[in-house]
Structure formats: structure tokens, C-alpha cells
PDB file of C-alpha atoms in Angstrom:
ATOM      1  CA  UNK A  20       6.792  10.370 -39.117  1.00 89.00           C
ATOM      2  CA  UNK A  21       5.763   7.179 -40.514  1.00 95.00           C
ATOM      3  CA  UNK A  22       8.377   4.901 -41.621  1.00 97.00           C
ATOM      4  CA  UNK A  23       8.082   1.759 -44.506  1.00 98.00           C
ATOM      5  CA  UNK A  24      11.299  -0.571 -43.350  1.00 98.00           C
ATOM      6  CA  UNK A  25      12.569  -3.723 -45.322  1.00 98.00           C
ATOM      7  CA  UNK A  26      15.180  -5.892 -45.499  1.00 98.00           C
ATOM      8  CA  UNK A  27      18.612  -4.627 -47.383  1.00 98.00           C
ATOM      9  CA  UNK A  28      19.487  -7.249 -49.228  1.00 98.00           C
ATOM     10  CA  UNK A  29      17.368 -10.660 -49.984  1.00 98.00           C
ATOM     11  CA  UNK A  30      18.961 -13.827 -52.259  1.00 98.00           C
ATOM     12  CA  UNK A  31      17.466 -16.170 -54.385  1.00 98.00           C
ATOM     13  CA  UNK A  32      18.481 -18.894 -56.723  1.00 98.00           C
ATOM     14  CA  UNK A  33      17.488 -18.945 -60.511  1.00 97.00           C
ATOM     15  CA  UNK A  34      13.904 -20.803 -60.353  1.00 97.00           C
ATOM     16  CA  UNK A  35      12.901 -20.164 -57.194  1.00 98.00           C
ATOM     17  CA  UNK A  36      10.647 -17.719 -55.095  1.00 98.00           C
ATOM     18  CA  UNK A  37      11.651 -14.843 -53.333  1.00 98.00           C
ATOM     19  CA  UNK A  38       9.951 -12.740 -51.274  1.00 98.00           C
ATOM     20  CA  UNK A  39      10.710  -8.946 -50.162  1.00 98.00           C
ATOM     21  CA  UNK A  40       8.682  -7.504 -47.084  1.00 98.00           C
ATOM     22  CA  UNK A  41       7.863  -4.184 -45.796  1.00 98.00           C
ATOM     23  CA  UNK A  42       6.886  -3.094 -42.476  1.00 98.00           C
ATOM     24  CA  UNK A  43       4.873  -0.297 -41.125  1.00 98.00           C
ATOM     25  CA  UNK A  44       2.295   0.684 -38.413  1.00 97.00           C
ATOM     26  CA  UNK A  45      -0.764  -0.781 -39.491  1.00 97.00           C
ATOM     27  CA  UNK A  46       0.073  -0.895 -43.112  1.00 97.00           C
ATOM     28  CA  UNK A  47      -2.246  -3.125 -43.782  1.00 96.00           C
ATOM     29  CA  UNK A  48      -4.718  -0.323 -43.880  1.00 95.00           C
ATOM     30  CA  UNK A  49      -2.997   1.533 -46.220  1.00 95.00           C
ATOM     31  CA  UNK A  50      -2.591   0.937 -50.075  1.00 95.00           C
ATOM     32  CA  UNK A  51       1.290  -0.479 -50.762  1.00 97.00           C
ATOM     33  CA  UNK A  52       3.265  -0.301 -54.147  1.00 97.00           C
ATOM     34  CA  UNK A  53       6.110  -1.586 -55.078  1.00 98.00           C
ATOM     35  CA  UNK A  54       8.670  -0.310 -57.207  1.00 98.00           C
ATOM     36  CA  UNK A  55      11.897  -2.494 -59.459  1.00 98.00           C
ATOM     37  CA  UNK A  56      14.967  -0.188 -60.053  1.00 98.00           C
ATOM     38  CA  UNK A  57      17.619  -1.557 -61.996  1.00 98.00           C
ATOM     39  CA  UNK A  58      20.895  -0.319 -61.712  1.00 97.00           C
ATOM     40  CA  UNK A  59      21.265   3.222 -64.074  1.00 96.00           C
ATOM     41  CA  UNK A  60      17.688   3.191 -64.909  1.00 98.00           C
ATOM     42  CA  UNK A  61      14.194   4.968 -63.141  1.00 98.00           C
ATOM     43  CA  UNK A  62      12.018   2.916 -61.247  1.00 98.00           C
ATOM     44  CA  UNK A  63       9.038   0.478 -62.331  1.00 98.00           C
ATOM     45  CA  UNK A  64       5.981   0.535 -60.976  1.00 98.00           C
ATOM     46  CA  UNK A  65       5.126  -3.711 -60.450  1.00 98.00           C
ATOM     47  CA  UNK A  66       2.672  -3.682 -57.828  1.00 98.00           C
ATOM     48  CA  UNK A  67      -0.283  -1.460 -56.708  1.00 96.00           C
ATOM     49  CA  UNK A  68      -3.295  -1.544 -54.206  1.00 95.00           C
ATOM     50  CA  UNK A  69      -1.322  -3.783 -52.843  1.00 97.00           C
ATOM     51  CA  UNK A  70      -1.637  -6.893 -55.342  1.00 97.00           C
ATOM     52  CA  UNK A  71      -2.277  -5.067 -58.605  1.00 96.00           C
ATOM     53  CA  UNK A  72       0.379  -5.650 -61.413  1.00 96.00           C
ATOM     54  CA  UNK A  73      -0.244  -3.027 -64.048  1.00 95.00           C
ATOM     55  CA  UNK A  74       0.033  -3.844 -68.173  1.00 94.00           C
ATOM     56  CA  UNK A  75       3.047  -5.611 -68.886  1.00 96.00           C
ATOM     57  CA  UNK A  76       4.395  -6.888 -65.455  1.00 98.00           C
ATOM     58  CA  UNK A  77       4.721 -10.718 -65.712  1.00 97.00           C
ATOM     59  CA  UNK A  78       2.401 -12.714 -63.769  1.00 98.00           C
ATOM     60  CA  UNK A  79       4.987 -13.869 -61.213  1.00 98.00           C
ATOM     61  CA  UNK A  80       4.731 -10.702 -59.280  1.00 98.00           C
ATOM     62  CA  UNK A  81       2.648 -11.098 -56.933  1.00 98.00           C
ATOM     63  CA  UNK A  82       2.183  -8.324 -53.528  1.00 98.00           C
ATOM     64  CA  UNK A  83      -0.210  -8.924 -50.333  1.00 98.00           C
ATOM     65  CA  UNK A  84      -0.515  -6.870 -47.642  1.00 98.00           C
ATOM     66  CA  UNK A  85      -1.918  -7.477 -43.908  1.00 97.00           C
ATOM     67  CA  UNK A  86      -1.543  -6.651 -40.216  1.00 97.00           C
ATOM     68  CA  UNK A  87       1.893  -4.666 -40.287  1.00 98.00           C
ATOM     69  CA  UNK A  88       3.683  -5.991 -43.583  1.00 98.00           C
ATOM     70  CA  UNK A  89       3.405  -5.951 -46.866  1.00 98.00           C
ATOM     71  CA  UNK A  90       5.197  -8.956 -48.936  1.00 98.00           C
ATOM     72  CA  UNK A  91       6.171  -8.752 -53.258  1.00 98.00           C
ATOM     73  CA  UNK A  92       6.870 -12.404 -54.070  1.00 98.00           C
ATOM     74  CA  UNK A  93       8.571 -12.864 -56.968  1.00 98.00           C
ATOM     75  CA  UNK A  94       7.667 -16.843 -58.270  1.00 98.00           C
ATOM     76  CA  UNK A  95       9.883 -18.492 -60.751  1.00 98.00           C
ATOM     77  CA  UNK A  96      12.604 -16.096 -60.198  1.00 98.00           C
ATOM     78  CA  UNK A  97      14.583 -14.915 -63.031  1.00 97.00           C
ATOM     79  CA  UNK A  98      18.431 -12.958 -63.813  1.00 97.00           C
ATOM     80  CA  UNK A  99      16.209 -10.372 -65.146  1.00 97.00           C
ATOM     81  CA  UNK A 100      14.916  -9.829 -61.684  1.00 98.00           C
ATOM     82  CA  UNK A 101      18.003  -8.900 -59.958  1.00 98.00           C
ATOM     83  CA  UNK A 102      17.700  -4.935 -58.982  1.00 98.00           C
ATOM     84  CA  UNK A 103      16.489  -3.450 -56.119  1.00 98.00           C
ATOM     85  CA  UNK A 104      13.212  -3.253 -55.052  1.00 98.00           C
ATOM     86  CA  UNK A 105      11.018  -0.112 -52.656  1.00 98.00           C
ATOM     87  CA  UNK A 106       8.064  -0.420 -51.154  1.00 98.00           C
ATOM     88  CA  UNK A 107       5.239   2.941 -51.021  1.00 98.00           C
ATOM     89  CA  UNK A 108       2.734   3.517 -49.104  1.00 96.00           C
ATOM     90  CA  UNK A 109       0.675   7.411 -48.270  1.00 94.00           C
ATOM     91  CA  UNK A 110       0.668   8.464 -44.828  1.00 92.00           C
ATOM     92  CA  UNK A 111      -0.779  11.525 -44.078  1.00 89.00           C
ATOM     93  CA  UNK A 112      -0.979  13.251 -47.354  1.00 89.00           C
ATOM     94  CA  UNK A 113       2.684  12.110 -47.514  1.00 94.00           C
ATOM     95  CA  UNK A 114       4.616   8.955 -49.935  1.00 96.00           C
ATOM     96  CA  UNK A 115       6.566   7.432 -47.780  1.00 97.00           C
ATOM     97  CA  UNK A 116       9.083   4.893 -49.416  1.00 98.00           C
ATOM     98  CA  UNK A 117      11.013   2.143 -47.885  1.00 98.00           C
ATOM     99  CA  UNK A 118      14.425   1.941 -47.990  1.00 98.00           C
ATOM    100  CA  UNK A 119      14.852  -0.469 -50.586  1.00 98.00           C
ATOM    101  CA  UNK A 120      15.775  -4.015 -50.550  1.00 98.00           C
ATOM    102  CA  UNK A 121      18.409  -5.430 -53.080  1.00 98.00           C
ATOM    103  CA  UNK A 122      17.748  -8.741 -54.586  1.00 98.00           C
ATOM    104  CA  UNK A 123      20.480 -11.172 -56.126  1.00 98.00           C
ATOM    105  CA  UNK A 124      19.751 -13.796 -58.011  1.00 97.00           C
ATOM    106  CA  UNK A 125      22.626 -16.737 -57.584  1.00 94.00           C
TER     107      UNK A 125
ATOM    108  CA  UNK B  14       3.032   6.898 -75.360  1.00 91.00           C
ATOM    109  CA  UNK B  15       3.713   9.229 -72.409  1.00 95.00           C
ATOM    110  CA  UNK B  16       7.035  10.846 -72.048  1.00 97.00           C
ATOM    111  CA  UNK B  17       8.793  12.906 -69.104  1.00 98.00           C
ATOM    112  CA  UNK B  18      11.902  14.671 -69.289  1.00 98.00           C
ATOM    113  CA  UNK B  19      13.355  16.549 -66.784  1.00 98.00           C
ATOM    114  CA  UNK B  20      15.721  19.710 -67.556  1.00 98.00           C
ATOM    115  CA  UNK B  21      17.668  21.802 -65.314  1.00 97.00           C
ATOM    116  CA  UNK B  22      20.908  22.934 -64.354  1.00 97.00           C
ATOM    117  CA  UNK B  23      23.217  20.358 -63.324  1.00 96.00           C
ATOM    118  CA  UNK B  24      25.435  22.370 -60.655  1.00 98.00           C
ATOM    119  CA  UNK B  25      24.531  24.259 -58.066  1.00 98.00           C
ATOM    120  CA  UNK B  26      25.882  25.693 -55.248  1.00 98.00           C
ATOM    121  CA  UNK B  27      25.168  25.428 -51.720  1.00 98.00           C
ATOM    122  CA  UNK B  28      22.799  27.615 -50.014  1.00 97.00           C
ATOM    123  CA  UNK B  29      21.222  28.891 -53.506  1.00 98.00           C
ATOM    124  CA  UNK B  30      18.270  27.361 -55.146  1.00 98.00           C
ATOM    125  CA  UNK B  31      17.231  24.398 -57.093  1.00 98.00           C
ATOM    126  CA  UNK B  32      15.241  24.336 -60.146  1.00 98.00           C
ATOM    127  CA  UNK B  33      14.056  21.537 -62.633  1.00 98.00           C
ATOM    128  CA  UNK B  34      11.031  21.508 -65.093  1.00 98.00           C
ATOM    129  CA  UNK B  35       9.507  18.343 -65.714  1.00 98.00           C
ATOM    130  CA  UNK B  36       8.307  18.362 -69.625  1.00 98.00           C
ATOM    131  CA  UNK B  37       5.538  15.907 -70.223  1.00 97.00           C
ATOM    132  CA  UNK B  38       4.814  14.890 -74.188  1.00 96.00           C
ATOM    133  CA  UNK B  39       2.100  12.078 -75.428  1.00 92.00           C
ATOM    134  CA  UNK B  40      -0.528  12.252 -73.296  1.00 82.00           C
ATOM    135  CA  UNK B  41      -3.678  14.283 -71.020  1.00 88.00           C
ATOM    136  CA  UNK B  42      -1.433  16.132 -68.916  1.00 94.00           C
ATOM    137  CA  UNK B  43      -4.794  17.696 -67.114  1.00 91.00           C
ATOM    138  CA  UNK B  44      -6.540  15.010 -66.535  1.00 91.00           C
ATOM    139  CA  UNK B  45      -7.802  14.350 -63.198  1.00 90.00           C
ATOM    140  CA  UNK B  46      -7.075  11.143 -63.018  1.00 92.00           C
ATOM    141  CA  UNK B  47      -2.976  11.979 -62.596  1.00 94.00           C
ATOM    142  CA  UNK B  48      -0.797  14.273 -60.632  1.00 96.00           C
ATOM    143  CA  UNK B  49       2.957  15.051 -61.069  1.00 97.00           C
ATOM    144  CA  UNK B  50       5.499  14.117 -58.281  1.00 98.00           C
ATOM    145  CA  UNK B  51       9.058  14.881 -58.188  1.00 98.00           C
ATOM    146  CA  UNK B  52      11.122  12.482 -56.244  1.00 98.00           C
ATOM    147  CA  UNK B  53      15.210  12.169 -55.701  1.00 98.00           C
ATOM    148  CA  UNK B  54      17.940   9.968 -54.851  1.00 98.00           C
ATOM    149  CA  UNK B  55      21.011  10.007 -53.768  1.00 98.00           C
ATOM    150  CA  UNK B  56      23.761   7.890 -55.227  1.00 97.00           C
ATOM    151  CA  UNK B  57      23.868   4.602 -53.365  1.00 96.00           C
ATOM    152  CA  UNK B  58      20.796   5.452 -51.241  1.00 98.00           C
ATOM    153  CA  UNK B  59      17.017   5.232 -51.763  1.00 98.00           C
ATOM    154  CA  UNK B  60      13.948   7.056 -52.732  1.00 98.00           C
ATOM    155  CA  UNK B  61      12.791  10.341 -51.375  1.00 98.00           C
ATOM    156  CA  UNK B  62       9.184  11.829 -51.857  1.00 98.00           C
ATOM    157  CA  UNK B  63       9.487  15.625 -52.820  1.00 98.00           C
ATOM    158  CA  UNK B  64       6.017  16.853 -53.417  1.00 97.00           C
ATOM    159  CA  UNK B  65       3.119  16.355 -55.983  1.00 97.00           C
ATOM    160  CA  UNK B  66       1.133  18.856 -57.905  1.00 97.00           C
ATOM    161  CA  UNK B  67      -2.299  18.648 -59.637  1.00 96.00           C
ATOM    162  CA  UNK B  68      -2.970  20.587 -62.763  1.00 95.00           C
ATOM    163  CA  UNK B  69      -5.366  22.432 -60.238  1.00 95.00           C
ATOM    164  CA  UNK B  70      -2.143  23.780 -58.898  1.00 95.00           C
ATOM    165  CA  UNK B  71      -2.949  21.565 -55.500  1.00 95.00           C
ATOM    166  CA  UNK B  72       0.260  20.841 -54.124  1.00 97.00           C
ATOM    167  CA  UNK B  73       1.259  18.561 -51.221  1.00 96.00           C
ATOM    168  CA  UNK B  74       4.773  18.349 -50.058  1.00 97.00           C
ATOM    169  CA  UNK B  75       6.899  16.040 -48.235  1.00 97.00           C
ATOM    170  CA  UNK B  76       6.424  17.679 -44.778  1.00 95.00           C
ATOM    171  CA  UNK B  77      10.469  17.271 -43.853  1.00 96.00           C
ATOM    172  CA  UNK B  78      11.062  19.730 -46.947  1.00 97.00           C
ATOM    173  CA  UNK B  79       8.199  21.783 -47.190  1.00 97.00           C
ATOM    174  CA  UNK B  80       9.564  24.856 -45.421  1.00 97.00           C
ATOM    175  CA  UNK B  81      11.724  25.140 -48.747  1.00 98.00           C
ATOM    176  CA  UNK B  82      10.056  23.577 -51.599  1.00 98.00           C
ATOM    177  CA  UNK B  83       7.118  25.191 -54.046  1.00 98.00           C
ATOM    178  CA  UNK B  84       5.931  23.167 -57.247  1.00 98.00           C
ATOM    179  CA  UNK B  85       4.465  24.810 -60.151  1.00 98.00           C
ATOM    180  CA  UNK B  86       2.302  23.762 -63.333  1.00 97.00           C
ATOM    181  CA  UNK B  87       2.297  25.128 -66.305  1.00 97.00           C
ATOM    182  CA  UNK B  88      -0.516  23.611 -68.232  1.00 95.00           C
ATOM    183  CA  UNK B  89      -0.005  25.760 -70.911  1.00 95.00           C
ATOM    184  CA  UNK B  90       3.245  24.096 -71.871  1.00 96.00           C
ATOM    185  CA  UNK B  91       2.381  20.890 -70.354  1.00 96.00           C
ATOM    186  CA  UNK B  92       5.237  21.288 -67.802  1.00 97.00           C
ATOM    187  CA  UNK B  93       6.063  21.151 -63.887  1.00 98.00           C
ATOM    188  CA  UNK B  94       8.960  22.667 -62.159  1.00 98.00           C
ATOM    189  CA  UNK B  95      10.562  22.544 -58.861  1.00 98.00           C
ATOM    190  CA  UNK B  96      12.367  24.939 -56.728  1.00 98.00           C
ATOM    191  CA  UNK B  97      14.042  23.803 -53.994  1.00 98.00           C
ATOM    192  CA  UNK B  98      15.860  26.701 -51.650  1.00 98.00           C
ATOM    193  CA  UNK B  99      18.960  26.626 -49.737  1.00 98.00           C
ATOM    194  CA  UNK B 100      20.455  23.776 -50.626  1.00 98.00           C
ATOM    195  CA  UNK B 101      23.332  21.921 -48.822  1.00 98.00           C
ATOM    196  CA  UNK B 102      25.614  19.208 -50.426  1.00 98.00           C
ATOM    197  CA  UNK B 103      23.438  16.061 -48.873  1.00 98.00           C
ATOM    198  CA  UNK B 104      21.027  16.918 -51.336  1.00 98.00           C
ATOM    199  CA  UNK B 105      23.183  16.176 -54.589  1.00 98.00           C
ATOM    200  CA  UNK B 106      21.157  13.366 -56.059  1.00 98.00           C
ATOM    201  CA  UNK B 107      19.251  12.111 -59.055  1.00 98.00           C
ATOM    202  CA  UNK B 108      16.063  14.151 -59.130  1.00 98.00           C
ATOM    203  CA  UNK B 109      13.061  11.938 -60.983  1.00 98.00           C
ATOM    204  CA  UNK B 110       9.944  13.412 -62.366  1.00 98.00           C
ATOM    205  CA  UNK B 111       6.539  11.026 -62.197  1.00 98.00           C
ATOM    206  CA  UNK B 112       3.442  10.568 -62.567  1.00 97.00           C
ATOM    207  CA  UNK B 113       0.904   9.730 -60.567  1.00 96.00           C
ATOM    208  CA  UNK B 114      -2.410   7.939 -61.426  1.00 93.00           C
ATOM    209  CA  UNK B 115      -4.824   6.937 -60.063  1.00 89.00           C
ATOM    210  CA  UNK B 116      -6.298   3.664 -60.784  1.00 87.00           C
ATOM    211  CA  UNK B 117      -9.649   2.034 -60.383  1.00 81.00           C
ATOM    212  CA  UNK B 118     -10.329   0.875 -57.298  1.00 77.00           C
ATOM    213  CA  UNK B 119      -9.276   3.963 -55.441  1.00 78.00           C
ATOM    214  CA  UNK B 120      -5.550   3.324 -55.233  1.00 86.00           C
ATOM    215  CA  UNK B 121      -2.384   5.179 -57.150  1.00 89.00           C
ATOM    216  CA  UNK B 122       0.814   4.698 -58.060  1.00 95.00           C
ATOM    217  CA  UNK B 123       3.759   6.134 -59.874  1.00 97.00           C
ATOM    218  CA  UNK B 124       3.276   4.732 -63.184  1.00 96.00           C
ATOM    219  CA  UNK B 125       5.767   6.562 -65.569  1.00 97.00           C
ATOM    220  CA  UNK B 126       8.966   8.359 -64.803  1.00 98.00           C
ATOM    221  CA  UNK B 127      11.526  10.095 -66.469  1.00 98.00           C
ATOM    222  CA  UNK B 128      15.073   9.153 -66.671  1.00 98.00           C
ATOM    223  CA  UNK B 129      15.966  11.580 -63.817  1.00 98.00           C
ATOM    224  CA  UNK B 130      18.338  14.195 -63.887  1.00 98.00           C
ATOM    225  CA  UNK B 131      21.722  14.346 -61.601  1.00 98.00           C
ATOM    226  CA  UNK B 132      22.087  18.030 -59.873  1.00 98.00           C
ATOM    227  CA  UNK B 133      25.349  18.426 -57.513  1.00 98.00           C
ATOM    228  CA  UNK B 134      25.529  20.452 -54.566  1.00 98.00           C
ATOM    229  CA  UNK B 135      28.653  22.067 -54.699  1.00 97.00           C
ATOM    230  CA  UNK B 136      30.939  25.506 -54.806  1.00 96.00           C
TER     231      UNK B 136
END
């Protein structure tokens, strides 16, 4: 099975840019998403094709993908940001999701 | 201003089947351009990929589940279900519905969800 793996937990201070990465087998071939979930609530989709931010997502999302990892950078980070974050990808038909990486802001 | 809402019974016990419909309100519900996932979570613990289902009735299912899992449409009511069998406590967890769509450019995402629904495993 194909597996998507990222770092639990990532920190950042108020202001500054944080960046989440994803790892798979040649995912650089593959189209990546990525997904905020705040605590109690259902995911949001921020990034797709890999750099893609659909209506509404503020411009400081930004995702690239190449080789074996996919990155979300988050510039000019903000409270509002804290939640956790998963990275998708398709591999055979299948999603495959990542197992999440929680970001604090401190 | 698409809506899904996910309905079900909250309790169930082990060994017996799972069932949700996924009611979707606002939008093309047969358009090509989406598809209809269901995805869960455990508390505490990440996403899982259940299966996806075009208005076709094309289905494709996480392949670690498929043995027990069939996805339905019913475009007539604009609505999706789920049945999962034999269910075992591990798989109490938040159960999302979603949609797919697929964007120019040849890539997709999971663009609107519904607020999920918690079903627990238990006797």
C-alpha cells in the first residue's frame, strides 16, 4: 500500500512561515491536496494539484510538490491557522491521506 | 450553496452493519464533474478514505475495506449511503460525507463536506 507520511506536530511563531511536508514514493508524480481541520469542525480543502488554493483560501497558502515530498507553506502565519493539517494524494484508484500534522502557533 | 448532511444511527453494535445516507441540497448532484466520498475518523486519529461513488453508480473503494463496504446513489433523492458490515469497536469514529470535484486542469479534491456524524461501535 502506498503511504503519505508527515511530521506530527510543527510550531511556528505569530508572523512567521511555516511549512508542513509530506512524503511518498514518487509523489511528485501524483496530484497532492491538502486539507485544514480545526478542532470540532470537517476539514478544508486549501490546496489542490498541488499549488492550487480554491475561492476563498488566503493567498499565504502556498503547496509545491517534487521528487518525494510535497510542502504547504503557510507565509505570514496567523492564530487562525493553528489546527491540524493532512496531506492527499490517489494511488491506485485509492485516496490515500497522511497522517496529519498539528500546527501551533506560539 | 451546496449542503451535505449525513444521517444515520448513532449506535451500533459489533459485528452488525453500518449505515449512513449522505443528503446533498443546493446544487448538480449528477454532474460529472463530482463524485461522493465517504471518509471517517477516529477520535484523536486521522483521516481514512472509505470509498467514492459516481452518480453512474461507479464505485471505488478503499481496497483495505472493500471486502465489506458497498456505496449506493440515489439520484432520485439526491442522496448516497453507506453500508459498512461487521463492524468491530476500532471503527467507532466520525464518519464525513464529501464531495469530490474535479477541477480544471485534471486534478480533484474534496471540496465540501458535511459536518460528519459520530457512530459507536459498541454492545
Amino acid at each position: 500500500s502506498y503511504d503519505l507520511t508527515q511530521p506530527p506536530s510543527v510550531s511556528v511563531s505569530p508572523g512567521q512561515t511555516a511549512s508542513i511536508t509530506c512524503s511518498g514514493s514518487k509523489l511528485g508524480d501524483k496530484y497532492t491536496c491538502w486539507y485544514q481541520q480545526k478542532p470540532g469542525q470537517s476539514p478544508v480543502l486549501v490546496i489542490y494539484q498541488d499549488y492550487k488554493r480554491p475561492s476563498g483560501i488566503p493567498e499565504r497558502f502556498a503547496g509545491s510538490n517534487s521528487g518525494n515530498t510535497a510542502t504547504l507553506t503557510i507565509s505570514g502565519t496567523q492564530a487562525m491557522d493553528e489546527a491540524d493539517y493532512y496531506c492527499q494524494a490517489w494511488d491506485s484508484s485509492s485516496v490515500v491521506f497522511g497522517g496529519g500534522t498539528k500546527l501551533a502557533v506560539l | 450553496q451546496v449542503q451535505l448532511q449525513e444521517s444515520g444511527p448513532g449506535l451500533v453494535k459489533p459485528s452488525q452493519t453500518l449505515s449512513l445516507t449522505c443528503s446533498v441540497s443546493g446544487g448538480s448532484f449528477s454532474s460529472t464533474t463530482y463524485y461522493w466520498n465517504w471518509i471517517r475518523q477516529p477520535a484523536g486519529k486521522g483521516l481514512e478514505w472509505i470509498g467514492r461513488i459516481y452518480t453512474s453508480g461507479s464505485t471505488n473503494y478503499n481496497p483495505s475495506l472493500k471486502s465489506r463496504v458497498i456505496i449506493s446513489v440515489d439520484t432520485s433523492k439526491n442522496q448516497f449511503s453507506l453500508k459498512l458490515s461487521s463492524v468491530t469497536a476500532a471503527e467507532t469514529a466520525v464518519y464525513f460525507c464529501a464531495r469530490g470535484n474535479w477541477f480544471e486542469g485534471g486534478s480533484d479534491g474534496f471540496d465540501i463536506w458535511g459536518q460528519g456524524t459520530l457512530v459507536t461501535v459498541s454492545s
